[in-house]
XYZ file of C-alpha atoms in Angstrom:
360
model
C 85.293 -29.341 -73.361
C 88.311 -26.872 -71.666
C 88.591 -27.647 -68.195
C 90.146 -25.042 -65.441
C 91.984 -25.469 -61.874
C 92.380 -22.005 -60.047
C 94.790 -21.740 -56.655
C 92.221 -21.928 -53.635
C 92.621 -18.652 -52.185
C 90.436 -19.435 -48.605
C 92.835 -18.111 -46.042
C 94.605 -21.653 -44.938
C 93.371 -24.130 -47.638
C 96.260 -25.979 -49.049
C 93.863 -28.401 -51.628
C 93.612 -28.703 -55.224
C 90.237 -29.447 -57.231
C 92.500 -31.435 -59.348
C 95.885 -33.580 -58.956
C 98.037 -33.919 -61.961
C 96.903 -37.676 -61.809
C 92.708 -36.796 -61.833
C 93.357 -34.046 -64.862
C 95.140 -36.638 -66.965
C 92.266 -38.614 -66.941
C 90.271 -35.428 -68.297
C 93.153 -34.898 -70.849
C 92.915 -39.236 -71.812
C 89.206 -38.257 -72.244
C 89.391 -35.806 -74.843
C 89.833 -32.498 -72.704
C 91.983 -29.554 -72.231
C 92.664 -28.465 -68.636
C 94.648 -25.403 -67.507
C 95.726 -25.201 -64.337
C 96.803 -21.795 -62.552
C 100.580 -21.769 -61.594
C 101.014 -22.470 -58.112
C 98.019 -24.223 -58.109
C 99.563 -27.709 -57.142
C 102.344 -26.406 -54.426
C 100.039 -27.384 -51.036
C 99.914 -30.993 -52.585
C 103.527 -30.640 -53.572
C 102.705 -30.592 -56.648
C 104.849 -28.874 -59.306
C 103.383 -26.556 -62.426
C 105.904 -29.187 -64.266
C 104.163 -32.388 -62.824
C 100.888 -30.793 -64.459
C 102.707 -30.141 -67.580
C 103.749 -33.539 -67.203
C 100.471 -35.258 -68.057
C 99.928 -32.632 -70.906
C 97.915 -29.836 -68.674
C 98.655 -25.810 -69.618
C 99.241 -23.346 -67.097
C 98.512 -19.902 -67.053
C 99.852 -17.556 -64.510
C 96.411 -15.817 -63.265
C 93.003 -17.193 -62.287
C 91.342 -14.904 -64.177
C 92.581 -16.363 -67.235
C 91.247 -19.460 -65.515
C 87.913 -18.507 -65.040
C 87.493 -16.137 -68.753
C 88.635 -19.615 -70.958
C 87.622 -22.398 -69.073
C 83.922 -24.192 -70.101
C 83.972 -26.018 -66.030
C 85.848 -24.258 -63.314
C 86.681 -27.124 -60.724
C 87.859 -25.560 -56.938
C 87.766 -27.167 -53.562
C 85.859 -24.687 -51.781
C 83.470 -22.705 -52.434
C 84.792 -19.380 -54.468
C 85.039 -16.165 -52.476
C 83.370 -12.585 -53.751
C 86.166 -11.791 -55.669
C 86.071 -15.115 -57.881
C 81.965 -15.426 -58.554
C 82.165 -12.140 -59.910
C 84.310 -13.613 -62.454
C 81.937 -16.818 -63.454
C 79.612 -16.111 -66.621
C 76.021 -17.518 -67.894
C 76.594 -21.532 -69.679
C 79.999 -21.975 -66.841
C 79.964 -24.868 -64.784
C 80.972 -24.658 -61.394
C 82.607 -28.016 -59.729
C 83.149 -27.476 -56.213
C 81.917 -27.544 -52.319
C 79.055 -24.644 -52.129
C 77.558 -25.182 -48.604
C 75.053 -21.985 -49.874
C 72.546 -22.820 -46.950
C 74.263 -20.028 -44.324
C 75.787 -17.853 -47.214
C 72.962 -16.310 -49.280
C 75.553 -13.038 -50.760
C 77.353 -16.483 -52.582
C 74.278 -17.892 -53.547
C 72.766 -14.022 -54.595
C 76.171 -13.892 -56.718
C 76.131 -17.496 -57.916
C 72.688 -16.399 -59.495
C 73.677 -13.169 -60.891
C 76.658 -14.495 -62.664
C 74.205 -16.937 -64.334
C 76.707 -20.403 -63.692
C 75.795 -23.375 -63.269
C 76.997 -24.787 -59.934
C 76.728 -28.185 -58.898
C 77.511 -28.767 -55.252
C 79.637 -31.964 -54.049
C 77.854 -31.994 -51.028
C 74.631 -32.315 -52.273
C 75.087 -35.172 -54.674
C 73.890 -38.504 -53.634
C 74.931 -41.883 -54.145
C 72.900 -45.376 -54.583
C 72.656 -45.884 -50.947
C 71.216 -42.810 -50.516
C 74.535 -40.797 -49.323
C 76.285 -37.884 -49.578
C 79.502 -39.966 -51.700
C 81.712 -36.384 -52.795
C 81.195 -35.139 -49.123
C 81.835 -38.475 -47.241
C 85.410 -38.167 -47.610
C 86.003 -34.648 -46.395
C 83.601 -35.835 -43.743
C 85.974 -38.644 -43.029
C 89.224 -36.683 -42.951
C 87.140 -33.841 -40.784
C 85.686 -37.027 -38.333
C 89.372 -37.594 -37.251
C 90.895 -34.664 -37.520
C 88.028 -33.313 -34.758
C 89.595 -35.529 -31.929
C 93.121 -34.233 -32.471
C 91.513 -30.740 -32.753
C 89.917 -31.137 -29.298
C 92.945 -33.003 -27.803
C 95.057 -29.956 -28.564
C 92.475 -27.825 -27.326
C 91.697 -29.372 -23.900
C 96.086 -28.373 -23.532
C 96.033 -25.850 -20.447
C 98.544 -24.373 -22.442
C 96.051 -23.766 -25.410
C 93.467 -22.632 -23.178
C 91.972 -25.818 -22.449
C 90.762 -27.980 -18.954
C 94.363 -29.623 -19.006
C 92.923 -33.013 -19.720
C 94.788 -35.850 -21.679
C 92.515 -37.491 -23.850
C 93.280 -40.696 -22.667
C 93.903 -40.622 -19.341
C 96.729 -42.854 -17.940
C 96.548 -45.284 -15.330
C 94.586 -44.445 -12.316
C 93.336 -41.559 -13.512
C 90.173 -41.313 -16.045
C 90.077 -40.317 -19.393
C 88.333 -37.591 -21.110
C 85.038 -38.103 -21.957
C 84.099 -37.330 -25.601
C 80.226 -36.645 -26.823
C 79.720 -36.896 -30.396
C 76.587 -35.444 -31.275
C 75.659 -36.856 -34.835
C 76.190 -40.665 -35.991
C 76.946 -40.324 -39.099
C 80.247 -40.132 -41.139
C 82.087 -37.123 -39.331
C 80.674 -38.838 -35.745
C 81.718 -42.380 -36.776
C 85.268 -41.229 -37.570
C 85.410 -38.880 -34.396
C 84.406 -41.757 -32.107
C 86.711 -43.849 -34.136
C 89.992 -41.598 -33.278
C 88.818 -40.784 -29.797
C 88.040 -44.688 -28.957
C 91.612 -45.133 -30.166
C 93.423 -43.422 -28.076
C 91.511 -43.994 -24.749
C 88.526 -41.462 -24.601
C 85.199 -42.608 -23.197
C 83.046 -41.899 -25.930
C 79.204 -41.744 -26.277
C 77.835 -41.248 -29.759
C 74.232 -39.162 -30.218
C 71.725 -39.963 -33.157
C 67.700 -40.093 -33.215
C 67.679 -43.323 -35.809
C 67.784 -46.247 -33.902
C 68.923 -48.271 -36.877
C 72.125 -46.419 -36.963
C 72.690 -46.379 -33.237
C 72.228 -50.457 -33.549
C 74.507 -50.161 -36.175
C 77.012 -48.098 -34.367
C 76.699 -50.207 -31.182
C 77.590 -53.278 -33.463
C 80.553 -51.752 -34.564
C 81.810 -50.234 -32.219
C 81.351 -53.168 -29.620
C 81.366 -51.910 -26.545
C 83.845 -49.378 -26.867
C 81.943 -46.507 -27.606
C 77.935 -45.913 -25.981
C 74.954 -45.064 -27.783
C 72.320 -42.743 -26.898
C 69.265 -41.717 -28.646
C 69.114 -37.896 -29.034
C 66.865 -35.340 -27.100
C 67.609 -32.644 -25.123
C 67.606 -34.078 -22.249
C 70.256 -36.520 -22.822
C 72.141 -33.947 -24.565
C 71.922 -31.853 -21.638
C 72.607 -35.122 -19.195
C 76.237 -35.786 -21.378
C 76.916 -31.489 -21.703
C 77.762 -31.876 -17.827
C 79.811 -34.358 -18.257
C 81.671 -34.012 -21.195
C 85.404 -32.964 -22.152
C 85.065 -32.435 -25.713
C 82.013 -32.121 -27.742
C 81.916 -32.693 -31.290
C 79.494 -31.687 -33.440
C 78.467 -33.750 -36.280
C 74.593 -33.321 -37.091
C 74.265 -32.822 -41.161
C 70.796 -32.458 -43.113
C 72.069 -32.223 -46.858
C 71.914 -28.915 -48.193
C 70.303 -27.443 -45.530
C 71.445 -25.183 -42.093
C 72.603 -27.187 -38.924
C 70.117 -27.406 -36.062
C 71.892 -25.655 -32.892
C 71.318 -28.760 -30.537
C 73.346 -27.132 -28.068
C 71.688 -22.961 -26.982
C 74.215 -20.539 -25.161
C 72.149 -21.205 -21.989
C 73.768 -24.966 -21.987
C 77.078 -23.963 -22.356
C 76.840 -23.420 -17.944
C 75.873 -26.697 -17.549
C 79.406 -28.046 -19.231
C 83.237 -28.213 -17.032
C 84.697 -25.153 -17.415
C 87.471 -24.833 -20.353
C 85.554 -27.887 -21.989
C 86.139 -27.886 -25.446
C 83.365 -27.842 -28.328
C 84.673 -28.660 -31.235
C 82.016 -27.665 -34.492
C 82.276 -30.001 -37.943
C 78.710 -28.887 -39.021
C 79.893 -24.822 -39.324
C 80.228 -24.964 -43.217
C 76.549 -25.341 -42.918
C 75.564 -22.829 -40.313
C 77.306 -24.454 -36.998
C 75.706 -27.180 -34.709
C 76.052 -24.861 -31.835
C 74.300 -21.519 -31.060
C 77.769 -20.118 -30.075
C 79.868 -21.164 -33.210
C 81.095 -18.562 -35.763
C 84.024 -20.003 -38.145
C 87.432 -19.491 -37.869
C 90.585 -20.234 -39.211
C 93.496 -22.641 -39.068
C 95.100 -19.759 -37.948
C 93.673 -18.359 -35.352
C 90.870 -21.923 -34.526
C 89.133 -21.591 -31.264
C 87.639 -18.608 -29.012
C 86.051 -18.414 -25.681
C 82.630 -18.049 -24.559
C 81.390 -18.186 -20.839
C 84.113 -20.340 -20.406
C 84.059 -23.050 -22.971
C 86.320 -23.161 -25.535
C 85.381 -23.629 -29.012
C 87.130 -25.040 -32.264
C 85.278 -24.022 -35.746
C 87.684 -23.873 -38.502
C 85.238 -23.867 -41.519
C 88.159 -25.963 -43.153
C 89.732 -28.278 -41.502
C 90.644 -30.997 -44.207
C 92.571 -27.918 -45.803
C 95.135 -28.635 -42.552
C 96.158 -32.019 -44.025
C 95.792 -31.300 -47.901
C 97.323 -34.341 -49.568
C 95.438 -36.729 -47.965
C 92.227 -34.281 -48.485
C 92.661 -33.501 -52.183
C 93.595 -37.098 -53.463
C 90.822 -38.418 -51.601
C 88.384 -35.912 -52.623
C 89.213 -36.637 -56.436
C 89.109 -39.830 -55.790
C 85.141 -39.614 -55.568
C 84.478 -36.417 -57.629
C 86.808 -37.864 -60.746
C 83.316 -40.165 -62.128
C 81.014 -36.765 -62.003
C 83.565 -34.590 -63.250
C 84.394 -36.715 -66.117
C 80.258 -37.303 -66.781
C 80.144 -33.032 -66.768
C 83.098 -32.565 -68.865
C 81.714 -35.128 -71.686
C 78.152 -34.313 -71.413
C 77.542 -30.971 -69.997
C 75.381 -29.985 -67.546
C 73.052 -32.622 -69.294
C 74.708 -35.136 -66.908
C 72.453 -33.695 -64.295
C 69.340 -34.675 -65.959
C 70.696 -38.004 -66.856
C 71.866 -38.916 -63.293
C 69.270 -39.268 -60.555
C 71.977 -38.389 -58.080
C 74.087 -35.659 -59.595
C 71.057 -33.706 -60.614
C 70.296 -32.759 -56.361
C 74.127 -31.365 -56.443
C 72.636 -28.851 -59.086
C 72.371 -26.212 -56.812
C 71.993 -22.974 -59.111
C 71.394 -22.700 -62.551
C 70.032 -19.941 -64.719
C 69.831 -17.750 -61.754
C 67.917 -19.882 -59.647
C 68.317 -22.135 -57.071
C 67.285 -25.625 -58.181
C 68.160 -27.524 -55.149
C 64.753 -27.852 -52.885
C 66.802 -28.188 -49.222
C 68.600 -24.999 -50.173
C 65.970 -23.041 -51.774
C 63.962 -23.458 -48.323
C 67.131 -22.802 -46.052
C 67.924 -19.535 -47.544
C 64.475 -18.731 -47.767
C 63.629 -18.766 -51.776
């Protein structure tokens, strides 16, 4: 199979679909790899690094899309990309279709078979291709929150860990999954007071055991969230429903409960966000204010650390990508964990959760 890697074009996105090391594995398995010139510069890999492992360098994204049997990306295709996709071609990337009906329609019209990293499942029921980016985003969310808290950036002027004699910031984490756990780890490490909310009692027990009193756990209800908002300096939105839009856990009316110039960090923004007032932002302009509350809603947080992110992502996606390259879209029928990753096929939405979220 001819596998193509275009340069990512989403603003401030520096990751790459295949690292040279991953591309080498495809070539070793008998496949051809073409890479758009400059695609690896964000992770400090030159065209020569790709040539050295046997990949072919091409000048344009148009050539990648025109020639490739399978296109491997990081972020969802942009409008000028999805129009270049075609019937019989495989697209392997993050899609996040639930809040993006335009992209869904574009992929359906193209006839491409689109496999989404974020809905591939694991043997234990997790999301193994989403997990590495969730780990990165969870850790970055606390850095982002700490930065936004500074008065020079519009925040309350609170130091995350406090100092002797002065209380630390209070961090509220909504969601006890991968993002929430990593966020809590970072916040605890900085010395913040941390509360983690979740609706799963077994998960809350696991978190309680994991943090050994360094973070508190609370069962998530509208009432307990409202109580926490009143005391929070930073709130991390870390709720995920696989393939579906994130629920709005903080309506706009609840912002009035919060301290002036407190910070909301919405890591669920790719799935529509879990705060009613969330809207996607970029690394270039990451924050905005609503009703005196600072919002950080960057839609590709791991893109800020592309070297770490690209390698973490490729470590997870490589076995599934090789299966698709070896067997084509039939690999989805043979692997019950890869099958949920197929979101669009033959002009239809074929993932139930995605279809329900889109109203199809």
